[in-house]
Short mmCIF file of C-alpha atoms in Angstrom, two decimals:
data_model
loop_
_atom_site.label_atom_id
_atom_site.label_comp_id
_atom_site.label_asym_id
_atom_site.label_seq_id
_atom_site.Cartn_x
_atom_site.Cartn_y
_atom_site.Cartn_z
CA MET A 2 -5.57 48.11 25.89
CA ARG A 3 -6.48 50.33 28.87
CA LEU A 4 -3.65 52.10 30.69
CA SER A 5 -3.61 52.63 34.43
CA LEU A 6 -3.67 56.15 35.82
CA GLN A 7 -0.08 55.67 36.96
CA ALA A 8 1.01 54.66 33.46
CA ILE A 9 -0.74 57.67 31.97
CA ALA A 10 0.92 59.98 34.51
CA LEU A 11 4.36 58.53 33.68
CA PHE A 12 3.70 58.95 29.97
CA VAL A 13 2.65 62.57 30.38
CA ALA A 14 5.69 63.28 32.58
CA SER A 15 8.01 61.76 29.97
CA VAL A 16 6.46 63.94 27.27
CA ALA A 17 7.03 67.03 29.44
CA SER A 18 10.76 66.23 29.72
CA GLN A 19 11.37 65.81 25.98
CA ARG A 20 13.06 68.44 23.85
CA LEU A 21 10.61 70.55 21.85
CA THR A 22 10.88 70.99 18.10
CA LYS A 23 8.72 74.05 17.50
CA PRO A 24 10.76 77.07 16.32
CA PRO A 25 11.55 79.98 18.63
CA LEU A 26 9.59 83.21 18.27
CA GLN A 27 12.60 85.27 19.44
CA GLN A 28 16.30 84.55 19.86
CA ASN A 29 16.02 85.36 23.58
CA LEU A 30 13.85 87.38 25.96
CA ASP A 31 16.48 90.02 26.73
CA ASN A 32 14.27 92.73 25.20
CA LEU A 33 11.90 92.33 28.17
CA LYS A 34 14.40 93.33 30.87
CA GLN A 35 14.05 97.10 30.58
CA GLY A 36 10.26 96.95 30.63
CA PHE A 37 10.43 94.92 33.82
CA LEU A 38 12.88 97.35 35.42
CA ASN A 39 10.66 100.29 34.47
CA ASN A 40 7.44 98.76 35.77
CA LEU A 41 8.32 96.30 38.53
CA GLY A 42 9.75 98.81 40.95
CA VAL A 43 12.24 98.29 43.75
CA ILE A 44 10.28 97.39 46.89
CA GLY A 45 11.19 99.10 50.13
CA ASN A 46 12.58 96.73 52.72
CA SER A 47 14.19 96.42 56.08
CA GLN A 48 16.98 93.95 56.72
CA SER A 49 18.75 92.38 59.62
CA GLY A 50 21.58 89.92 59.99
CA PHE A 51 21.26 86.24 60.77
CA GLN A 52 22.59 84.93 64.04
CA ALA A 53 26.37 84.59 63.80
CA GLY A 54 27.64 81.08 63.20
CA TYR A 55 24.38 79.83 61.62
CA ILE A 56 23.03 79.42 58.11
CA PRO A 57 19.75 77.97 56.75
CA SER A 58 20.30 74.27 56.08
CA ASN A 59 19.09 74.49 52.48
CA CYS A 60 21.49 77.34 51.74
CA LYS A 61 24.34 75.33 53.20
CA LYS A 62 23.37 72.29 51.13
CA ILE A 63 23.48 74.27 47.87
CA VAL A 64 26.70 76.10 48.77
CA GLN A 65 28.56 72.90 49.62
CA ARG A 66 27.16 70.98 46.65
CA GLU A 67 28.54 73.70 44.36
CA GLY A 68 31.99 73.51 45.98
CA PHE A 69 31.88 76.68 48.07
CA ASN A 70 32.58 77.34 51.73
CA PRO A 71 29.54 78.22 53.90
CA ALA A 72 31.82 80.48 55.94
CA ASP A 73 31.91 82.83 52.93
CA ILE A 74 28.13 83.31 52.98
CA THR A 75 26.39 86.34 54.43
CA THR A 76 22.86 85.42 55.50
CA VAL A 77 20.33 88.24 55.79
CA THR A 78 16.65 88.42 56.64
CA ILE A 79 14.69 90.80 54.42
CA LYS A 80 11.22 92.06 55.20
CA TYR A 81 9.74 93.60 52.07
CA ASP A 82 7.21 96.37 52.54
CA ASP A 83 4.73 94.81 50.11
CA VAL A 84 4.01 91.89 52.43
CA ARG A 85 2.55 94.34 54.92
CA GLN A 86 -0.36 95.62 52.85
CA PRO A 87 -3.24 96.76 55.08
CA PHE A 88 -6.61 95.04 54.90
CA SER A 89 -9.91 95.76 56.66
CA SER A 90 -11.48 93.34 59.10
CA PHE A 91 -14.43 94.12 61.37
CA GLY A 92 -13.93 97.84 60.90
CA ARG A 93 -10.25 97.75 61.82
CA THR A 94 -7.16 98.06 59.62
CA ASN A 95 -4.75 95.17 60.09
CA LEU A 96 -1.57 93.94 58.47
CA THR A 97 -1.50 90.70 56.55
CA GLN A 98 -0.14 87.69 58.41
CA CYS A 99 2.32 87.25 55.54
CA SER A 100 4.82 89.64 57.07
CA ALA A 101 7.61 87.11 57.61
CA PRO A 102 10.98 88.06 56.12
CA TRP A 103 12.76 86.11 53.42
CA ILE A 104 16.11 84.62 54.36
CA LEU A 105 18.66 85.19 51.59
CA CYS A 106 22.20 83.85 51.29
CA TYR A 107 24.94 85.87 49.57
CA HIS A 108 28.47 84.71 48.76
CA LYS A 109 31.08 87.38 49.44
CA ASN A 110 32.45 87.04 45.87
CA SER A 111 29.10 87.13 44.09
CA ASN A 112 29.09 89.03 40.79
CA GLY A 113 27.41 92.09 42.26
CA PRO A 114 26.63 93.71 45.62
CA ILE A 115 24.14 92.18 48.03
CA THR A 116 21.72 94.98 47.18
CA ASP A 117 21.42 93.49 43.67
CA LEU A 118 20.09 90.28 45.23
CA ILE A 119 17.74 92.07 47.62
CA ASN A 120 16.33 94.56 45.14
CA THR A 121 16.01 92.30 42.10
CA PHE A 122 14.28 89.53 44.05
CA GLY A 123 11.97 92.17 45.51
CA ARG A 124 10.84 93.18 42.01
CA VAL A 125 9.23 89.75 41.54
CA PRO A 126 5.47 90.14 42.19
CA VAL A 127 4.86 89.22 45.81
CA ARG A 128 2.26 86.55 45.08
CA THR A 129 4.89 84.78 42.97
CA ARG A 130 7.70 85.50 45.43
CA GLN A 131 5.78 83.71 48.19
CA PHE A 132 6.56 80.39 46.46
CA VAL A 133 10.32 80.90 46.90
CA ARG A 134 11.97 79.87 50.18
CA HIS A 135 15.59 81.05 49.94
CA VAL A 136 17.76 82.59 47.23
CA VAL A 137 21.49 81.84 47.14
CA THR A 138 23.95 83.85 45.00
CA LEU A 139 27.32 82.38 44.07
CA PRO A 140 30.23 83.63 41.93
CA ALA A 141 30.71 82.25 38.42
CA THR A 142 32.22 83.26 35.10
CA SER A 143 28.95 82.50 33.30
CA GLY A 144 25.40 83.25 34.31
CA HIS A 145 23.11 80.34 35.15
CA ALA A 146 20.57 79.39 37.79
CA TYR A 147 18.31 76.59 38.99
CA ASN A 148 15.46 75.92 41.40
CA ASP A 149 15.83 73.19 44.01
CA GLY A 150 12.45 72.56 45.61
CA GLY A 151 11.70 76.26 46.02
CA ASP A 152 15.28 77.36 46.79
CA ILE A 153 16.85 79.33 43.94
CA ALA A 154 20.59 79.20 43.21
CA MET A 155 21.86 82.14 41.15
CA PHE A 156 25.32 82.16 39.56
CA GLY A 157 27.40 84.90 37.95
CA ASP A 158 25.69 87.96 36.54
CA THR A 159 22.19 86.54 37.04
CA ILE A 160 22.32 88.27 40.44
CA ASN A 161 20.69 91.35 38.87
CA ASN A 162 18.79 89.75 35.97
CA ILE A 163 15.06 90.16 36.63
CA ASN A 164 14.18 87.74 33.80
CA VAL A 165 16.04 84.97 35.59
CA TYR A 166 14.39 85.66 38.96
CA ILE A 167 10.95 85.46 37.32
CA HIS A 168 11.92 82.34 35.35
CA GLU A 169 13.22 80.50 38.39
CA SER A 170 10.25 81.58 40.51
CA ALA A 171 8.02 80.27 37.72
CA HIS A 172 9.40 76.78 38.36
CA SER A 173 8.08 77.05 41.91
CA LEU A 174 4.61 78.02 40.67
CA ASP A 175 4.58 75.12 38.25
CA LEU A 176 6.23 72.35 40.26
CA LEU A 177 4.98 73.22 43.74
CA GLY A 178 1.42 73.12 42.44
CA ALA A 179 0.31 76.75 42.60
CA TYR A 180 -2.02 76.25 39.64
CA LYS A 181 -5.26 74.34 39.23
CA ASP A 182 -3.65 72.05 36.64
CA LYS A 183 -0.61 70.74 38.48
CA PRO A 184 2.17 70.42 37.64
CA LEU A 185 1.16 72.65 34.75
CA SER A 186 4.08 71.61 32.54
CA SER A 187 3.00 67.95 32.49
CA SER A 188 -0.77 68.49 32.48
CA GLN A 189 -3.00 67.44 29.63
CA LYS A 190 -4.35 71.00 29.60
CA TRP A 191 -0.93 72.46 28.89
CA LEU A 192 0.06 69.89 26.29
CA SER A 193 -3.18 70.29 24.35
CA GLU A 194 -2.88 74.10 24.32
CA TYR A 195 0.80 73.93 23.36
CA ALA A 196 -0.13 71.72 20.41
CA GLN A 197 -2.20 74.55 18.92
CA ASP A 198 0.69 77.01 18.68
CA ALA A 199 3.29 77.37 15.92
CA ASP A 200 6.21 78.55 18.08
CA VAL A 201 7.71 78.64 21.55
CA PRO A 202 9.02 81.92 23.02
CA ASP A 203 12.78 81.38 22.50
CA PRO A 204 15.44 78.68 22.01
CA TYR A 205 15.66 78.02 25.76
CA SER A 206 11.95 77.16 25.75
CA GLN A 207 12.81 74.25 23.43
CA THR A 208 14.68 72.49 26.27
CA ASN A 209 11.52 70.77 27.59
CA GLN A 210 8.02 71.67 28.75
CA VAL A 211 9.21 72.63 32.25
CA GLU A 212 11.48 75.31 30.80
CA ASN A 213 8.85 76.24 28.22
CA VAL A 214 6.28 76.94 30.94
CA ALA A 215 8.86 79.04 32.81
CA GLN A 216 9.70 81.14 29.75
CA ASN A 217 6.00 81.57 28.95
CA THR A 218 5.62 82.76 32.54
CA VAL A 219 8.22 85.46 31.86
CA VAL A 220 6.19 86.46 28.78
CA THR A 221 2.93 86.50 30.75
CA THR A 222 4.44 88.54 33.58
CA TYR A 223 5.56 91.10 31.01
CA GLU A 224 2.14 91.16 29.34
CA ARG A 225 0.40 91.73 32.67
CA ASN A 226 2.70 94.41 34.12
CA VAL A 227 4.24 96.42 31.27
CA PRO A 228 2.18 98.90 29.22
CA GLY A 229 1.79 97.63 25.66
CA GLY A 230 2.68 94.14 26.84
CA PHE A 231 4.47 91.40 24.97
CA PHE A 232 1.86 91.35 22.23
CA GLY A 233 2.60 95.00 21.53
CA LEU A 234 6.31 94.24 21.45
CA ASN A 235 6.26 91.34 18.98
CA LYS A 236 3.88 91.42 16.00
CA ASP A 237 4.05 87.63 15.70
CA ALA A 238 3.22 86.93 19.36
CA ASN A 239 0.02 85.12 18.36
CA LYS A 240 2.26 82.20 17.42
CA ILE A 241 2.50 81.44 21.17
CA PHE A 242 -0.97 82.69 22.10
CA HIS A 243 -2.38 79.43 23.51
CA GLN A 244 0.65 78.91 25.75
CA TYR A 245 0.50 82.48 27.02
CA ALA A 246 -3.29 82.32 27.51
CA THR A 247 -2.99 79.09 29.49
CA VAL A 248 -0.42 80.52 31.90
CA ASP A 249 -2.48 83.69 32.20
CA THR A 250 -5.70 81.82 32.98
CA GLU A 251 -3.98 79.58 35.52
CA GLN A 252 -2.31 82.50 37.33
CA ARG A 253 -5.56 84.50 37.43
CA GLU A 254 -7.54 81.58 38.83
CA ALA A 255 -4.84 81.06 41.47
CA GLY A 256 -5.07 84.70 42.64
CA THR A 257 -3.37 86.87 39.98
CA LEU A 258 0.02 85.51 40.99
CA LEU A 259 1.97 87.29 38.23
CA VAL A 260 0.55 90.79 38.73
CA LYS A 261 2.38 93.32 40.90
CA GLY A 262 0.70 94.64 44.02
CA GLY A 263 -1.52 92.94 46.53
CA SER A 264 -0.05 90.82 49.29
CA CYS A 265 0.98 87.23 49.69
CA THR A 266 -1.29 84.59 51.18
CA GLY A 267 1.18 81.89 52.21
CA ARG A 268 4.83 80.93 52.36
CA LEU A 269 7.15 77.98 52.14
CA ALA A 270 8.48 77.10 55.58
CA ASN A 271 12.07 78.22 56.08
CA SER A 272 14.74 75.55 56.33
CA ASN A 273 16.14 74.91 59.79
CA PRO A 274 19.24 76.82 60.92
CA VAL A 275 22.47 74.81 61.16
CA THR A 276 25.97 75.75 62.15
CA VAL A 277 28.18 77.23 59.45
CA SER A 278 31.20 75.21 60.59
CA GLY A 279 29.47 71.86 60.32
CA THR A 280 30.47 70.81 63.80
CA ASN A 281 27.78 68.78 65.50
CA VAL A 282 27.33 71.02 68.53
CA LYS A 283 24.18 70.59 70.56
CA VAL A 284 22.51 73.94 71.08
CA ALA A 285 19.43 74.72 73.09
CA ALA A 286 16.46 75.46 70.83
CA ALA A 287 16.05 78.87 72.45
CA ALA A 288 19.54 79.85 71.26
CA LEU A 289 18.88 79.04 67.58
CA PRO A 290 17.82 81.73 65.08
CA ASP A 291 14.04 82.01 64.96
CA VAL A 292 12.92 81.07 61.43
CA ALA A 293 9.32 80.18 62.26
CA LEU A 294 6.54 81.67 60.13
CA PRO A 295 3.83 83.75 61.82
CA ALA A 296 0.98 81.79 63.38
CA GLY A 297 -2.00 81.47 61.07
CA LEU A 298 0.00 81.85 57.87
CA VAL A 299 -0.82 79.31 55.16
CA VAL A 300 2.23 77.10 54.65
CA VAL A 301 2.90 76.10 51.05
CA ALA A 302 3.42 72.35 50.80
CA ALA A 303 7.03 71.42 50.05
CA LYS A 304 7.84 69.13 47.12
CA ASP A 305 11.08 67.66 45.85
CA PHE A 306 12.28 68.79 42.42
CA ASN A 307 15.46 70.18 40.95
CA THR A 308 15.84 71.96 37.60
CA LYS A 309 19.64 72.02 37.69
CA ASP A 310 20.11 69.74 34.70
CA SER A 311 17.99 71.89 32.39
CA CYS A 312 18.60 75.35 33.89
CA LYS A 313 22.32 75.33 34.56
CA ASP A 314 23.60 76.69 31.25
CA ALA A 315 20.54 78.69 30.36
CA PHE A 316 21.62 82.29 30.77
#
């Protein structure tokens, strides 16, 4: 019996969502944090406030869905210095078009100061960071996070956990189609390479292939940015070699997305500003906060996905 392409796609997607049975190589990836902090430095930045009374619509959606009041959110625009790397063109030095700020949303009772959000997100390599639209931090007694179509919601003490920022950004790379094989987590390429390995990185990787790709992205980011790398840290790392090598090949072919330095090439369009209060007040377009990306910037195509069900209790 011959299956249609649609049937094959559904089958592959179902496989990607199933729990994995391969044993974990490590109990967690906490031993990578210090290496990241030592080698993915804090990026200089300039910040400005968002127009009073307004909030990005996607931030407001997440805040209200989680039972919080948008009035308790501070919205800031952050322009990181690494998006303004100079490049030469026709004998002149110019700045990359990817100089638009990120718009971040911080709850007043978050489990750390707003500088934790700004600085930890800035440590994420810029060519990965470009696939994240907004980051929202919210208070919680336990640390967890998820990615909603390129918007990252961070809870509790994940506000300063670089592993979590890389993990959640990895979902954007995978599910927004940054790689040649897309989505990577449900591709035949990934599943065939996964089949050749004995282990997965850690117990969280066992959740499903989407989370496994994200944790392997954390491993690959470490390998590519920290002297000695992951394979120097764990003598049994070859048990996940094919998974690591697949992520590494995909990120290199897409423009060395996981390596620090360089400059971004595109961005997700910001969500439209809406009023914090929720009142349906008609406002002239000229009076709204300007969230438009610079002309000529490549706009990353938006896609609907949400990792809340698998990410929520991860950290």
